[in-house]
mmCIF file of C-alpha atoms in Angstrom:
data_model
loop_
_atom_site.group_PDB
_atom_site.id
_atom_site.type_symbol
_atom_site.label_atom_id
_atom_site.label_comp_id
_atom_site.label_asym_id
_atom_site.label_seq_id
_atom_site.Cartn_x
_atom_site.Cartn_y
_atom_site.Cartn_z
ATOM 1 C CA ARG H 3 -13.311 -10.203 8.732
ATOM 2 C CA ARG H 4 -12.216 -9.773 5.336
ATOM 3 C CA VAL H 5 -9.541 -7.192 4.284
ATOM 4 C CA LEU H 6 -8.427 -6.314 0.802
ATOM 5 C CA ILE H 7 -5.026 -4.759 0.448
ATOM 6 C CA GLY H 8 -3.783 -3.140 -2.854
ATOM 7 C CA THR H 9 -0.355 -2.454 -3.450
ATOM 8 C CA GLY H 10 2.407 -2.396 -6.244
ATOM 9 C CA PHE H 11 3.958 0.552 -8.181
ATOM 10 C CA PRO H 12 5.430 -0.378 -11.651
ATOM 11 C CA VAL H 13 9.178 0.867 -11.924
ATOM 12 C CA ALA H 14 11.419 -0.186 -14.808
ATOM 13 C CA GLY H 15 9.490 -3.261 -15.739
ATOM 14 C CA THR H 16 9.099 -4.624 -12.369
ATOM 15 C CA PHE H 17 7.935 -3.309 -8.857
ATOM 16 C CA GLU H 18 9.134 -0.918 -6.343
ATOM 17 C CA THR H 19 9.776 -1.872 -2.705
ATOM 18 C CA ASP H 20 7.866 0.809 -1.061
ATOM 19 C CA GLY H 21 4.266 -0.488 -0.747
ATOM 20 C CA PRO H 22 4.739 -4.287 -0.842
ATOM 21 C CA VAL H 23 6.647 -4.254 2.439
ATOM 22 C CA GLY H 24 3.912 -2.427 4.240
ATOM 23 C CA ALA H 25 1.135 -4.323 2.507
ATOM 24 C CA MET H 26 2.783 -7.649 3.728
ATOM 25 C CA ALA H 27 3.205 -6.335 7.307
ATOM 26 C CA LEU H 28 -0.423 -5.261 7.430
ATOM 27 C CA TYR H 29 -1.484 -8.731 5.867
ATOM 28 C CA ARG H 30 0.440 -10.901 8.747
ATOM 29 C CA ALA H 31 -0.677 -8.415 11.621
ATOM 30 C CA LEU H 32 -4.355 -8.649 10.356
ATOM 31 C CA GLU H 33 -4.353 -12.454 9.681
ATOM 32 C CA GLN H 34 -2.871 -12.806 13.407
ATOM 33 C CA ARG H 35 -6.128 -10.855 14.500
ATOM 34 C CA GLY H 36 -8.214 -13.483 12.822
ATOM 35 C CA ALA H 37 -8.949 -11.469 9.478
ATOM 36 C CA GLN H 38 -8.843 -12.954 6.077
ATOM 37 C CA CYS H 39 -6.748 -10.896 3.840
ATOM 38 C CA TRP H 40 -5.935 -10.740 0.007
ATOM 39 C CA ILE H 41 -3.202 -8.661 -1.571
ATOM 40 C CA ALA H 42 -4.414 -7.171 -4.805
ATOM 41 C CA CYS H 43 -1.725 -6.495 -7.302
ATOM 42 C CA ALA H 44 -0.783 -6.647 -10.750
ATOM 43 C CA THR H 45 2.080 -8.825 -12.698
ATOM 44 C CA PRO H 46 4.760 -9.421 -11.977
ATOM 45 C CA LEU H 47 4.404 -8.755 -8.179
ATOM 46 C CA ALA H 48 1.286 -11.098 -7.959
ATOM 47 C CA ALA H 49 3.215 -14.043 -9.415
ATOM 48 C CA GLU H 50 6.016 -13.267 -6.919
ATOM 49 C CA LEU H 51 3.734 -13.216 -3.715
ATOM 50 C CA GLU H 52 1.205 -16.104 -4.663
ATOM 51 C CA ASN H 53 3.085 -18.871 -3.006
ATOM 52 C CA GLU H 54 3.395 -16.913 0.343
ATOM 53 C CA PHE H 55 0.240 -14.806 0.438
ATOM 54 C CA ARG H 56 -3.380 -14.811 -0.526
ATOM 55 C CA VAL H 57 -3.158 -12.776 -3.708
ATOM 56 C CA MET H 58 -5.969 -11.254 -5.963
ATOM 57 C CA PRO H 59 -4.388 -10.490 -9.548
ATOM 58 C CA LEU H 60 -5.251 -7.218 -10.996
ATOM 59 C CA GLN H 61 -5.741 -8.347 -14.588
ATOM 60 C CA ALA H 62 -8.025 -5.639 -16.276
ATOM 61 C CA THR H 63 -6.067 -2.663 -18.003
ATOM 62 C CA ASP H 64 -8.830 -0.625 -19.380
ATOM 63 C CA ARG H 65 -11.522 0.987 -17.115
ATOM 64 C CA ASP H 66 -14.837 -0.790 -18.224
ATOM 65 C CA ALA H 67 -13.052 -4.198 -17.832
ATOM 66 C CA ALA H 68 -11.733 -3.100 -14.387
ATOM 67 C CA ARG H 69 -15.228 -2.049 -13.020
ATOM 68 C CA GLU H 70 -16.458 -5.499 -14.155
ATOM 69 C CA GLU H 71 -13.619 -7.301 -12.544
ATOM 70 C CA ALA H 72 -14.136 -5.024 -9.315
ATOM 71 C CA THR H 73 -17.889 -5.622 -9.218
ATOM 72 C CA LEU H 74 -17.530 -9.546 -9.458
ATOM 73 C CA ARG H 75 -14.525 -9.615 -6.790
ATOM 74 C CA LEU H 76 -16.111 -7.399 -4.449
ATOM 75 C CA ALA H 77 -19.384 -9.465 -4.679
ATOM 76 C CA GLN H 78 -17.314 -12.714 -4.007
ATOM 77 C CA VAL H 79 -15.252 -11.454 -1.112
ATOM 78 C CA THR H 80 -17.634 -8.741 0.436
ATOM 79 C CA PRO H 81 -14.552 -7.214 2.232
ATOM 80 C CA ASP H 82 -15.063 -5.193 5.413
ATOM 81 C CA ALA H 83 -12.316 -2.875 4.521
ATOM 82 C CA ILE H 84 -10.171 -1.983 1.603
ATOM 83 C CA LEU H 85 -6.768 -0.606 1.911
ATOM 84 C CA SER H 86 -4.427 0.807 -0.761
ATOM 85 C CA ILE H 87 -0.732 1.380 -0.066
ATOM 86 C CA GLU H 88 1.415 2.992 -2.788
ATOM 87 C CA ARG H 89 -0.803 2.093 -5.637
ATOM 88 C CA PRO H 90 -0.848 4.281 -8.609
ATOM 89 C CA GLY H 91 -4.039 6.340 -9.038
ATOM 90 C CA LEU H 92 -5.880 7.519 -12.239
ATOM 91 C CA ALA H 93 -5.266 11.056 -12.916
ATOM 92 C CA ALA H 94 -8.108 13.298 -14.186
ATOM 93 C CA ASP H 95 -7.269 12.265 -17.616
ATOM 94 C CA GLY H 96 -7.587 8.514 -16.827
ATOM 95 C CA ARG H 97 -4.051 7.777 -17.156
ATOM 96 C CA TYR H 98 -1.538 6.720 -14.617
ATOM 97 C CA TYR H 99 1.811 8.681 -14.219
ATOM 98 C CA ASN H 100 4.902 8.415 -12.271
ATOM 99 C CA MET H 101 6.945 11.043 -10.281
ATOM 100 C CA ARG H 102 8.646 11.735 -13.473
ATOM 101 C CA GLY H 103 5.627 12.524 -15.289
ATOM 102 C CA GLU H 104 5.911 9.308 -17.567
ATOM 103 C CA ASP H 105 2.654 7.550 -18.633
ATOM 104 C CA ILE H 106 2.794 4.097 -17.025
ATOM 105 C CA SER H 107 -0.655 3.108 -17.806
ATOM 106 C CA ALA H 108 0.587 -0.031 -19.956
ATOM 107 C CA ASP H 109 2.152 -1.367 -16.669
ATOM 108 C CA CYS H 110 -0.886 -0.702 -14.251
ATOM 109 C CA GLY H 111 -3.436 -3.061 -13.295
ATOM 110 C CA ILE H 112 -6.352 -1.092 -12.118
ATOM 111 C CA PHE H 113 -7.286 -1.139 -8.589
ATOM 112 C CA ASP H 114 -9.099 2.502 -8.336
ATOM 113 C CA CYS H 115 -12.492 0.770 -9.057
ATOM 114 C CA TYR H 116 -12.378 -1.409 -6.049
ATOM 115 C CA LEU H 117 -12.380 1.796 -3.844
ATOM 116 C CA GLU H 118 -14.884 3.455 -5.985
ATOM 117 C CA LEU H 119 -17.471 0.685 -5.874
ATOM 118 C CA ALA H 120 -16.688 -0.338 -2.155
ATOM 119 C CA GLU H 121 -19.518 -0.585 0.246
ATOM 120 C CA CYS H 122 -17.089 -0.591 3.100
ATOM 121 C CA PRO H 123 -14.574 1.832 4.616
ATOM 122 C CA THR H 124 -11.577 2.623 2.510
ATOM 123 C CA ILE H 125 -8.109 3.514 3.540
ATOM 124 C CA ALA H 126 -5.226 4.643 1.351
ATOM 125 C CA ILE H 127 -1.500 5.440 1.978
ATOM 126 C CA GLY H 128 0.723 7.504 -0.235
ATOM 127 C CA ASP H 129 3.676 9.588 -0.214
ATOM 128 C CA GLY H 130 3.838 11.601 -3.647
ATOM 129 C CA GLY H 131 0.518 12.637 -4.584
ATOM 130 C CA ASN H 132 -0.062 10.305 -7.651
ATOM 131 C CA GLU H 133 -1.154 7.248 -5.534
ATOM 132 C CA ILE H 134 -4.765 6.064 -5.079
ATOM 133 C CA GLY H 135 -6.358 8.283 -2.328
ATOM 134 C CA MET H 136 -4.700 11.509 -3.251
ATOM 135 C CA GLY H 137 -8.085 12.925 -4.666
ATOM 136 C CA LYS H 138 -9.029 13.229 -1.108
ATOM 137 C CA ILE H 139 -6.785 16.247 -1.049
ATOM 138 C CA ALA H 140 -7.046 17.186 -4.730
ATOM 139 C CA ALA H 141 -6.504 20.955 -3.844
ATOM 140 C CA ALA H 142 -3.232 20.364 -2.170
ATOM 141 C CA VAL H 143 -1.757 17.822 -4.699
ATOM 142 C CA ALA H 144 -2.721 20.060 -7.515
ATOM 143 C CA LYS H 145 -0.041 22.583 -6.435
ATOM 144 C CA LEU H 146 2.833 19.799 -6.930
ATOM 145 C CA ALA H 147 4.948 19.610 -9.796
ATOM 146 C CA ILE H 148 3.454 16.257 -10.745
ATOM 147 C CA THR H 149 0.283 14.835 -12.527
ATOM 148 C CA PRO H 150 -1.647 13.887 -9.315
ATOM 149 C CA ALA H 151 -4.006 11.041 -8.736
ATOM 150 C CA ALA H 152 -7.777 12.037 -8.748
ATOM 151 C CA THR H 153 -9.064 8.900 -7.016
ATOM 152 C CA SER H 154 -10.116 9.512 -3.478
ATOM 153 C CA CYS H 155 -10.901 7.293 -0.517
ATOM 154 C CA ASP H 156 -12.551 7.479 3.088
ATOM 155 C CA GLU H 157 -9.348 8.033 5.153
ATOM 156 C CA LEU H 158 -6.016 9.132 3.596
ATOM 157 C CA LEU H 159 -2.599 8.539 5.398
ATOM 158 C CA VAL H 160 0.306 10.439 3.948
ATOM 159 C CA ALA H 161 3.787 9.513 4.840
ATOM 160 C CA ASP H 162 7.323 10.331 3.755
ATOM 161 C CA VAL H 163 7.597 6.708 2.599
ATOM 162 C CA SER H 164 4.376 4.630 2.239
ATOM 163 C CA ASN H 165 5.732 1.726 3.970
ATOM 164 C CA TRP H 166 6.039 3.833 6.923
ATOM 165 C CA GLY H 167 2.423 4.868 6.689
ATOM 166 C CA ALA H 168 1.744 1.143 7.320
ATOM 167 C CA TYR H 169 3.867 1.115 10.347
ATOM 168 C CA GLY H 170 1.663 3.847 11.593
ATOM 169 C CA LEU H 171 -1.393 1.749 11.310
ATOM 170 C CA LEU H 172 0.352 -1.205 13.146
ATOM 171 C CA ALA H 173 1.018 1.255 15.959
ATOM 172 C CA TYR H 174 -2.709 1.881 16.142
ATOM 173 C CA PHE H 175 -3.503 -1.760 16.151
ATOM 174 C CA ASP H 176 -0.975 -2.205 19.123
ATOM 175 C CA LEU H 177 -2.384 0.799 21.066
ATOM 176 C CA LEU H 178 -5.911 -0.539 20.636
ATOM 177 C CA GLU H 179 -5.400 -4.034 21.662
ATOM 178 C CA ALA H 180 -2.215 -4.021 23.754
ATOM 179 C CA THR H 181 -0.100 -6.074 21.204
ATOM 180 C CA ASP H 182 3.278 -5.616 19.554
ATOM 181 C CA HIS H 183 2.887 -6.326 16.021
ATOM 182 C CA LEU H 184 5.679 -3.577 15.368
ATOM 183 C CA GLY H 185 8.073 -5.344 17.635
ATOM 184 C CA ALA H 186 7.891 -8.538 15.426
ATOM 185 C CA LEU H 187 8.301 -6.587 12.193
ATOM 186 C CA ARG H 188 11.598 -7.136 10.358
ATOM 187 C CA PRO H 189 11.522 -4.798 7.432
ATOM 188 C CA ARG H 190 15.066 -5.866 6.319
ATOM 189 C CA GLU H 191 13.732 -9.496 5.814
ATOM 190 C CA LEU H 192 10.762 -8.228 3.763
ATOM 191 C CA LEU H 193 13.112 -6.245 1.570
ATOM 192 C CA ALA H 194 15.179 -9.187 1.074
ATOM 193 C CA PHE H 195 12.203 -11.393 0.202
ATOM 194 C CA LEU H 196 11.252 -8.758 -2.441
ATOM 195 C CA SER H 197 14.746 -8.235 -3.876
ATOM 196 C CA SER H 198 15.279 -11.912 -4.427
ATOM 197 C CA ARG H 199 11.959 -11.730 -6.365
ATOM 198 C CA GLY H 200 13.251 -8.772 -8.501
ATOM 199 C CA SER H 201 12.139 -5.427 -6.838
ATOM 200 C CA VAL H 202 13.860 -2.183 -7.272
ATOM 201 C CA ASP H 203 14.100 0.899 -5.237
ATOM 202 C CA GLY H 204 11.564 3.336 -6.642
ATOM 203 C CA VAL H 205 13.846 6.231 -6.673
ATOM 204 C CA THR H 206 17.353 4.747 -7.699
ATOM 205 C CA ARG H 207 15.726 1.973 -9.806
ATOM 206 C CA GLU H 208 18.260 -0.525 -8.435
ATOM 207 C CA ASN H 209 17.732 -3.770 -6.876
ATOM 208 C CA THR H 210 18.876 -2.929 -3.391
ATOM 209 C CA LEU H 211 17.508 -3.383 0.190
ATOM 210 C CA THR H 212 16.243 0.107 0.163
ATOM 211 C CA GLU H 213 12.994 2.256 -0.066
ATOM 212 C CA ASP H 214 12.637 5.331 -1.823
ATOM 213 C CA GLY H 215 16.327 5.926 -1.676
ATOM 214 C CA MET H 216 16.692 5.281 1.985
ATOM 215 C CA ASP H 217 18.584 2.717 3.961
ATOM 216 C CA PRO H 218 16.033 0.322 5.867
ATOM 217 C CA SER H 219 17.654 1.675 9.128
ATOM 218 C CA ALA H 220 15.435 4.918 8.536
ATOM 219 C CA GLY H 221 12.286 2.748 8.687
ATOM 220 C CA GLU H 222 13.507 0.943 11.691
ATOM 221 C CA THR H 223 13.913 4.134 13.504
ATOM 222 C CA ILE H 224 10.361 4.986 12.799
ATOM 223 C CA ILE H 225 9.286 1.540 14.192
ATOM 224 C CA SER H 226 11.221 2.283 17.409
ATOM 225 C CA GLU H 227 9.699 5.654 17.730
ATOM 226 C CA LEU H 228 6.265 4.428 17.158
ATOM 227 C CA ARG H 229 6.753 1.534 19.731
ATOM 228 C CA ALA H 230 7.874 4.117 22.273
ATOM 229 C CA LEU H 231 4.897 6.423 21.598
ATOM 230 C CA THR H 232 2.295 3.376 21.973
ATOM 231 C CA ALA H 233 4.157 2.267 25.082
ATOM 232 C CA ALA H 234 3.872 5.814 26.767
ATOM 233 C CA ALA H 235 0.230 5.973 25.724
ATOM 234 C CA THR H 236 -0.253 2.454 27.298
ATOM 235 C CA ARG H 237 1.412 3.582 30.470
ATOM 236 C CA GLU H 238 -0.437 6.564 30.775
ATOM 237 C CA ALA H 239 -3.916 4.964 30.168
ATOM 238 C CA SER H 240 -3.049 2.438 32.918
ATOM 239 C CA ALA H 241 -1.871 4.997 35.422
#
């Protein structure tokens, strides 16, 4: 199986911690299950991950070039699934915006075309309304005080923090296959890995071991709760 995972939201000239943590966790879990994965991301995140992960750099910054890039790479990789986690999504006007309403198009590689041209299932995870996939609930995000993303997907997972949405997918893997990927997950280590490579918190814009302004203990609590749920469901199924 081949899986393409898009991530990376540009903040203050670098990349934020929310998104890449979940992408790395999904990458490792899927590879352990025998899948071949790529993390699709733009500069500077691509350069910081390429020594540890199989990376697909998003180089195109205009729509036509991005469609050509996506068409070529999709033909080469032929993915069985495409995931997007905390990737900026194109708004209706064809631009990218952050939660502050600032136009960040110049800093964004384009991943939307990969989902639009996909011949496989597409899954997107987001938390604010301006990420790829939020076009799936266009009527809802139109009510928010933001410029929402218009790009849709097959299945949308909304979480308070996008990394936590990835943990939800890992819980589903664990439930289906009686594994414990969540138990092996160390979010603080992943945050430290990113911090040493220049990441910032997407809310505070500071280089800290936090995600969307929250201490990693909040994510660890989510992991513990998800593990408890999967354990209870497994016990019930075997009773």
